[in-house]
Tab-separated table of C-alpha atoms in Angstrom:
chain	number	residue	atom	x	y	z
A	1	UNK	CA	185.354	105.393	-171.181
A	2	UNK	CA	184.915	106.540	-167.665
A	3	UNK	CA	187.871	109.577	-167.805
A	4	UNK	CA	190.343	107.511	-166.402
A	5	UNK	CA	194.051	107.837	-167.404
A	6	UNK	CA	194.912	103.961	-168.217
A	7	UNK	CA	198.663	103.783	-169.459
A	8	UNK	CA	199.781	101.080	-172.531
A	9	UNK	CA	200.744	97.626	-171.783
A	10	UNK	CA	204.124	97.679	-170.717
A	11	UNK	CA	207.272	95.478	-172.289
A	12	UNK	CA	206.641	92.742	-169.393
A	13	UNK	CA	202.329	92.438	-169.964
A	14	UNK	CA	202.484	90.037	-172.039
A	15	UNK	CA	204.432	87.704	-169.636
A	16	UNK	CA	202.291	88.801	-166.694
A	17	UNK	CA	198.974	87.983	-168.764
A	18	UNK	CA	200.854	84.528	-169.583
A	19	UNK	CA	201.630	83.851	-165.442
A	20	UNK	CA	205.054	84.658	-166.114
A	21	UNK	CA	207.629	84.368	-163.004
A	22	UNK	CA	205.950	86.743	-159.949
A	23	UNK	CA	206.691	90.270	-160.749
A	24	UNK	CA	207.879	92.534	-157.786
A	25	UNK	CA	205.328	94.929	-156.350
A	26	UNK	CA	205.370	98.889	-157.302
A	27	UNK	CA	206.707	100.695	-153.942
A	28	UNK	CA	204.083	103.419	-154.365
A	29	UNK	CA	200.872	101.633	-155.687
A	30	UNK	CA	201.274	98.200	-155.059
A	31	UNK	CA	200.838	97.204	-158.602
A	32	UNK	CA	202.614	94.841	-160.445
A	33	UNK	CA	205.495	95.661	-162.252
A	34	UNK	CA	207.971	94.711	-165.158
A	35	UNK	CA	210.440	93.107	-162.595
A	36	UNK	CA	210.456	89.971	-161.099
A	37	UNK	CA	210.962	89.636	-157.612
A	38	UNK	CA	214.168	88.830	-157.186
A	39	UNK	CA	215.292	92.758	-158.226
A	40	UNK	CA	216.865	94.598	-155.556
A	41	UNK	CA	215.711	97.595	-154.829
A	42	UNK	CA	212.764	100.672	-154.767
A	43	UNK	CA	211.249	99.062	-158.136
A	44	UNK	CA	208.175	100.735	-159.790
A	45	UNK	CA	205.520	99.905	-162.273
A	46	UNK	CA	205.424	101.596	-165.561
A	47	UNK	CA	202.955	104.299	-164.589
A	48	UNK	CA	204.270	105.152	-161.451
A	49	UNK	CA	207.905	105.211	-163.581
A	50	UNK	CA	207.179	107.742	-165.929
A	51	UNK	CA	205.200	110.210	-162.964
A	52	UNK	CA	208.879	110.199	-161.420
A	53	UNK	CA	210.389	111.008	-164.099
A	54	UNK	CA	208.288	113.848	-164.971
A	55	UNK	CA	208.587	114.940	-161.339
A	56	UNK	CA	212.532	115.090	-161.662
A	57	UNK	CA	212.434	116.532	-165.553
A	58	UNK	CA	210.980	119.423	-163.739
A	59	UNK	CA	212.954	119.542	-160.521
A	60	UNK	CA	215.365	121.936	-162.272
């Protein structure tokens, strides 16, 4: 391993690894994520998910 964090397969890999419908991009990295396009809104892949969610756990 080279040190870098690499987070678990997600709910939607599976369907991404199969060519599933296009997933939406993550607004922050540009990765895929577990959302097809058509979603409406700020969507965000798994990783990028759980960091904002750990940044407003600790917001107070």
């Amino acid at each position: 391993m080279d040190g870098t964090y690499r987070a678990a397969p997600g709910p939607g890999a599976r369907e991404r690894a199969a060519g599933g419908p296009p997933f939406a991009e993550c607004v922050l990295c540009r990765e895929p994520t577990e959302y097809p396009e058509s979603v409406k809104g700020a969507t965000l892949c798994p990783v990028c998910e759980w960091q904002e969610g750990q940044r407003t756990a600790c917001s107070g």
